[in-house]
PDB file of C-alpha atoms and ligand atoms in Angstrom:
ATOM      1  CA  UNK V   1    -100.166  58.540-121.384  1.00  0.00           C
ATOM      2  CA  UNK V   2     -98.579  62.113-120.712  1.00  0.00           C
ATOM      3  CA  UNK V   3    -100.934  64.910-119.241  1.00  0.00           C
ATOM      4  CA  UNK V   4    -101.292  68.937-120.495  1.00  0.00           C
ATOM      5  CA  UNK V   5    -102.609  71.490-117.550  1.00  0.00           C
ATOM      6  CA  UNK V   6    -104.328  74.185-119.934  1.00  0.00           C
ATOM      7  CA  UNK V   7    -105.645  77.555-118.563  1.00  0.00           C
ATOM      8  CA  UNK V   8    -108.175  79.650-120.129  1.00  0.00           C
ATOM      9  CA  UNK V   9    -109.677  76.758-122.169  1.00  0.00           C
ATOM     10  CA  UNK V  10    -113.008  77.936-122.862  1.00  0.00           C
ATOM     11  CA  UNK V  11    -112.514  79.635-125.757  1.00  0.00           C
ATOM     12  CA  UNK V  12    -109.925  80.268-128.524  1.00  0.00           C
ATOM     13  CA  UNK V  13    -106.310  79.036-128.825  1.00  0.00           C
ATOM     14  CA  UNK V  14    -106.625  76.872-124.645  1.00  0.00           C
ATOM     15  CA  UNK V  15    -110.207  75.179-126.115  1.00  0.00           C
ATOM     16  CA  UNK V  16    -108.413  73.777-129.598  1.00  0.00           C
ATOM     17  CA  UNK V  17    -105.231  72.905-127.447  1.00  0.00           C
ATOM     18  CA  UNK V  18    -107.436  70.895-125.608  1.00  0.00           C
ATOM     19  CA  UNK V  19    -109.303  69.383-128.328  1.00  0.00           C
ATOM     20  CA  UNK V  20    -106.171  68.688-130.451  1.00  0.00           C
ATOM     21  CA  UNK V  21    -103.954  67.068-127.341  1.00  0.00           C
ATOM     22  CA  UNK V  22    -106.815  64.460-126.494  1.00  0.00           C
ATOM     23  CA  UNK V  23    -107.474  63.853-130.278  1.00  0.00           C
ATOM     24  CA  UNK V  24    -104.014  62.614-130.316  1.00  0.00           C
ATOM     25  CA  UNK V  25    -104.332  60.671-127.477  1.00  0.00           C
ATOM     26  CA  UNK V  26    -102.953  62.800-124.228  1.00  0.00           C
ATOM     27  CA  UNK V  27    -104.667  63.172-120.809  1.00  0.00           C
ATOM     28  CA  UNK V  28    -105.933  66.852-120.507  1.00  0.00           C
ATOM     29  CA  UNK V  29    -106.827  68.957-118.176  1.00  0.00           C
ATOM     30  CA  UNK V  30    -108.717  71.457-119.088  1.00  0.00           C
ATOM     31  CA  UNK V  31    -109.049  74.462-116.657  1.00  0.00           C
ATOM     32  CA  UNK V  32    -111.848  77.384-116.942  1.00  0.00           C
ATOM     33  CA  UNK V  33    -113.832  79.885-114.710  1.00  0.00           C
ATOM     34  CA  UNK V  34    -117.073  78.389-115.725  1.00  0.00           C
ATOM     35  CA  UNK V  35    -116.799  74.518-116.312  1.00  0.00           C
ATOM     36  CA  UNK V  36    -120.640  74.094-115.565  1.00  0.00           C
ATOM     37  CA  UNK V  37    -121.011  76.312-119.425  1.00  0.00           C
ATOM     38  CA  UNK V  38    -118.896  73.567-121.103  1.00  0.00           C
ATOM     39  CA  UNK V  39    -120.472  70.667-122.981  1.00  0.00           C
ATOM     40  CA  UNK V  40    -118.582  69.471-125.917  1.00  0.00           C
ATOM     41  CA  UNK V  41    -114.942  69.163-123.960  1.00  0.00           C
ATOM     42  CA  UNK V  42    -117.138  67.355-121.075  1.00  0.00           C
ATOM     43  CA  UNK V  43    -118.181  64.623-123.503  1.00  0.00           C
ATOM     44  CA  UNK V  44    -114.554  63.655-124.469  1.00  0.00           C
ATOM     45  CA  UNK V  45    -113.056  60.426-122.637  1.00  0.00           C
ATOM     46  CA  UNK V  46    -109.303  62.075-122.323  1.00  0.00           C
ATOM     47  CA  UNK V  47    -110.759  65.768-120.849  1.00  0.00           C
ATOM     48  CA  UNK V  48    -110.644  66.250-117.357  1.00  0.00           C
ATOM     49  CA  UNK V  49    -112.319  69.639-116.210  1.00  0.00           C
ATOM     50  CA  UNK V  50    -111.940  71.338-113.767  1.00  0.00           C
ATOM     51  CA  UNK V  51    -112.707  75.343-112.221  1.00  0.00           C
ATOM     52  CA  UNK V  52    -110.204  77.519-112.244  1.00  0.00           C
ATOM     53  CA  UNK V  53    -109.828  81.817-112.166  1.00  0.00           C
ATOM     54  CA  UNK V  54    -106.169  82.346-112.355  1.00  0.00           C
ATOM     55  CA  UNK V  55    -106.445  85.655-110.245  1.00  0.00           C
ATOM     56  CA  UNK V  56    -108.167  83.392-107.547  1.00  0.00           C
ATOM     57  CA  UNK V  57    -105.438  82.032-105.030  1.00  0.00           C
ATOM     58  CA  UNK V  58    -107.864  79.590-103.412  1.00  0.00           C
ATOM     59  CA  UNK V  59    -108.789  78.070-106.728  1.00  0.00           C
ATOM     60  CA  UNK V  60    -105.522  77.865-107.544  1.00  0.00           C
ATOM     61  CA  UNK V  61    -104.297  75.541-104.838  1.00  0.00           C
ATOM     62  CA  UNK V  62    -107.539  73.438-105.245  1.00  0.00           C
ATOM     63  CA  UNK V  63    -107.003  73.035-108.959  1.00  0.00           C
ATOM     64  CA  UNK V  64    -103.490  71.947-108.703  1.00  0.00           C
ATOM     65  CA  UNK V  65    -104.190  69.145-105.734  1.00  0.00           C
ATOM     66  CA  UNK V  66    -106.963  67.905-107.734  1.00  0.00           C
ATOM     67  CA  UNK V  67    -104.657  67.722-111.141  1.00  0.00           C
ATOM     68  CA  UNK V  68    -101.732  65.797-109.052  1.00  0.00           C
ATOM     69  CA  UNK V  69    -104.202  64.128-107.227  1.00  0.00           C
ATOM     70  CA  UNK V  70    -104.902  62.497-110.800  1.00  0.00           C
ATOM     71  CA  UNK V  71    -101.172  61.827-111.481  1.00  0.00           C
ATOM     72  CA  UNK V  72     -98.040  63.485-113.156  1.00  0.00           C
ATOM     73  CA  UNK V  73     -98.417  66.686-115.336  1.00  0.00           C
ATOM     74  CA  UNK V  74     -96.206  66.862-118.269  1.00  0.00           C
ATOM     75  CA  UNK V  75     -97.257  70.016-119.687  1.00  0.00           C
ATOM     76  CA  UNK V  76     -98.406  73.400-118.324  1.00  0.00           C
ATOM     77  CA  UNK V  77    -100.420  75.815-121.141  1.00  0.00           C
ATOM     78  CA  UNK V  78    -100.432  79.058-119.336  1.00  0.00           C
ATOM     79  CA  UNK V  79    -103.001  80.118-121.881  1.00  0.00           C
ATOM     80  CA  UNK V  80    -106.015  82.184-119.621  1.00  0.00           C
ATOM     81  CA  UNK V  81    -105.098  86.062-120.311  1.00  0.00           C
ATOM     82  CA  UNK V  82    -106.384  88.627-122.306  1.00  0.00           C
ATOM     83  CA  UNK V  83    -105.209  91.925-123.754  1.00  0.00           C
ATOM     84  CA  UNK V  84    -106.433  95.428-122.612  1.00  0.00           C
ATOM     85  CA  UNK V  85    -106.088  97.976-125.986  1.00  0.00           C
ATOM     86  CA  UNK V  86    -106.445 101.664-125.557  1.00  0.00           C
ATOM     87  CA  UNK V  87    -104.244 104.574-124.332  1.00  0.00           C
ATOM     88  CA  UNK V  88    -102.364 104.563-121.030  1.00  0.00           C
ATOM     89  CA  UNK V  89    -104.221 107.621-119.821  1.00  0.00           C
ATOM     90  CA  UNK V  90    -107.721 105.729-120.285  1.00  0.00           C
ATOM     91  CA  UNK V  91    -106.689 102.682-118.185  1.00  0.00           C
ATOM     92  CA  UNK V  92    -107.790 102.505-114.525  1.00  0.00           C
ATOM     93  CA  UNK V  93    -105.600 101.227-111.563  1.00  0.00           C
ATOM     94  CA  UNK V  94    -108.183  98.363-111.594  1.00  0.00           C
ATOM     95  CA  UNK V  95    -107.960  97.437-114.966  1.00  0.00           C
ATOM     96  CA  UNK V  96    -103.776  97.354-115.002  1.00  0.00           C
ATOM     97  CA  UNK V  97    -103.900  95.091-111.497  1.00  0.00           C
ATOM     98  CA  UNK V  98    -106.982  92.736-112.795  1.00  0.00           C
ATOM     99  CA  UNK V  99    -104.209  92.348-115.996  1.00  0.00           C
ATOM    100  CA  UNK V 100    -101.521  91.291-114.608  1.00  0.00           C
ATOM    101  CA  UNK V 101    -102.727  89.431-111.853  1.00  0.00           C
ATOM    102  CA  UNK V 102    -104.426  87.261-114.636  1.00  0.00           C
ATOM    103  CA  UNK V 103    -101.432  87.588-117.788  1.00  0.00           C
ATOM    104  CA  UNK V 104     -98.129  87.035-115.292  1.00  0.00           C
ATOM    105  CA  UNK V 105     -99.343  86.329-112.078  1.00  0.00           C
ATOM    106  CA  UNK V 106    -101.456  83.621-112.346  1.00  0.00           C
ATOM    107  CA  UNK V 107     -98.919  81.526-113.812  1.00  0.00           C
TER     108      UNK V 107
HETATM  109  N1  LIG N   1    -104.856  85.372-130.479  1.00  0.00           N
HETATM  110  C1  LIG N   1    -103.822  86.200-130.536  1.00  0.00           C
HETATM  111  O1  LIG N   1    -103.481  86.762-131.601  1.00  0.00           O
HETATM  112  C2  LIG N   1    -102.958  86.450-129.329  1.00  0.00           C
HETATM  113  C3  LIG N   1    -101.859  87.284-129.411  1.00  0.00           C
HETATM  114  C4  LIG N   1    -101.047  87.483-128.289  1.00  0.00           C
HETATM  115  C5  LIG N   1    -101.366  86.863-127.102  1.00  0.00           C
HETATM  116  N2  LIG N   1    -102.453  86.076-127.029  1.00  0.00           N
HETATM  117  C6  LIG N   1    -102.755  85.447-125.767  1.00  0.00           C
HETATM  118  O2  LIG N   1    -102.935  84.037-125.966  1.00  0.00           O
HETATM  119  C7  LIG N   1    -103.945  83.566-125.068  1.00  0.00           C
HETATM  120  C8  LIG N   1    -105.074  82.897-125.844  1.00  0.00           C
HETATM  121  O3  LIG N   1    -105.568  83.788-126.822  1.00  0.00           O
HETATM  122  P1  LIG N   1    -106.971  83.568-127.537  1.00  0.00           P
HETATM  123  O4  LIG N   1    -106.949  84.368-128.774  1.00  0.00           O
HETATM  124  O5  LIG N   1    -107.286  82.110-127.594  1.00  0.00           O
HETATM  125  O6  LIG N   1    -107.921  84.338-126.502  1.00  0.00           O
HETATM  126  P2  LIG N   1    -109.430  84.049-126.018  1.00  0.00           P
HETATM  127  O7  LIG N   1    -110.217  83.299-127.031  1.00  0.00           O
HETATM  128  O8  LIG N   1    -109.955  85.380-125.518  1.00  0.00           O
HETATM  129  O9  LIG N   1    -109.223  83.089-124.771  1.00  0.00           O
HETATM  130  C9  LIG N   1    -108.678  83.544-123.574  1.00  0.00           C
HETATM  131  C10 LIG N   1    -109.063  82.589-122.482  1.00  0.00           C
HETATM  132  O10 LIG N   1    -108.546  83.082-121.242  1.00  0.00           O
HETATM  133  C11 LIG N   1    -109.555  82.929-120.280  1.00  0.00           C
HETATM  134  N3  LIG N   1    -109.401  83.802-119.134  1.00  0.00           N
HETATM  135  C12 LIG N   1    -109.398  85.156-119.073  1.00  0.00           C
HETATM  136  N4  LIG N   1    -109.245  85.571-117.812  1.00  0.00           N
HETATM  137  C13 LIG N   1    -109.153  84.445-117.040  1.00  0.00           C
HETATM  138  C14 LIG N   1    -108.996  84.192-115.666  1.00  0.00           C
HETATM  139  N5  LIG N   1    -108.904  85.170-114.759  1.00  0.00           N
HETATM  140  N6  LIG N   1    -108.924  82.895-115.251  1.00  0.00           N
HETATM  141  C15 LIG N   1    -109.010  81.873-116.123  1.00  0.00           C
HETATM  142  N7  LIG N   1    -109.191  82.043-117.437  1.00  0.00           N
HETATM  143  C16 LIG N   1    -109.257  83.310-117.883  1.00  0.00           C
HETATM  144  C17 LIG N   1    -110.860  83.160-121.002  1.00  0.00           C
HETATM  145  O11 LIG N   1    -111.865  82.571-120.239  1.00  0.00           O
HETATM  146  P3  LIG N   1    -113.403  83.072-120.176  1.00  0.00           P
HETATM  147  O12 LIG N   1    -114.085  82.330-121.287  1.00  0.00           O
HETATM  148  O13 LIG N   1    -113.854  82.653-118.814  1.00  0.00           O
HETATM  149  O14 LIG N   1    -113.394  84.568-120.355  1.00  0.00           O
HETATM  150  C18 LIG N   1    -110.579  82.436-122.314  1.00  0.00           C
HETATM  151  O15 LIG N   1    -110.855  81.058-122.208  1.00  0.00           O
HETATM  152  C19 LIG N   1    -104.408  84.786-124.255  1.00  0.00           C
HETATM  153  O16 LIG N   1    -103.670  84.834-123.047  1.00  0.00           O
HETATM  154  C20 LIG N   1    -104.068  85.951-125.150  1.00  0.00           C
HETATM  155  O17 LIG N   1    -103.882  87.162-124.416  1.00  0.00           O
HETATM  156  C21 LIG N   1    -103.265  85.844-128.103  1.00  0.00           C
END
């Protein structure tokens, strides 16, 4: 059975990843900030979950032990990100770090 790591799958494009990939018969791991919110990917036999903030370096570490500590990983979907719309000017420091710490660093 080959394994998928997906970030971000709470919502959107990571959550039907997730859903699709076990539905045809893969191990997945699926990674979010808030796994305790998540009932309907908890109640699926292939869906591991597990926390995970990709800005958080701790978490990071933690998630990926626990993942091998499961076996192989075939597949990485760097999914968690988000976009940030709006002119330059009206973007703060915080907001451009907090972006790509979480779009290109996390990975
Ligand atoms: N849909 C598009 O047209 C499009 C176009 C270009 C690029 N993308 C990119 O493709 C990806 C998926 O898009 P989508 O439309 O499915 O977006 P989405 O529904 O907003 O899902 C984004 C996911 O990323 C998670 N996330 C955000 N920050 C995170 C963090 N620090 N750590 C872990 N997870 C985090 C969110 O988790 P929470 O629920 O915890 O917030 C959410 O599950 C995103 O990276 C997006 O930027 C999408």
């Amino acid at each position: 059975m080959k394994t998928i790591f997906i970030t971000g799958a709470s919502t959107g494009l990571g959550r039907a990843t997730a859903l699709l990939f076990a539905k045809n018969g893969w191990k997945v791991i699926a990674t979010m900030r808030t796994p305790e919110k998540e009932t309907e990917l908890a109640g699926e036999a292939n869906i591991t979950l597990l926390a995970l903030d990709v800005t958080n370096k701790e978490q990071i570490a933690e998630a990926a032990a626990k993942a091998l500590e499961m076996g192989d990983v075939d597949v990485v979907f760097n999914n968690a990100g988000y976009g940030l719309v709006g002119p330059l000017e009206g973007i703060s420091d915080e907001q451009l770090v907090r972006q790509l710490n979480t779009n290109l660093l996390g990975v």
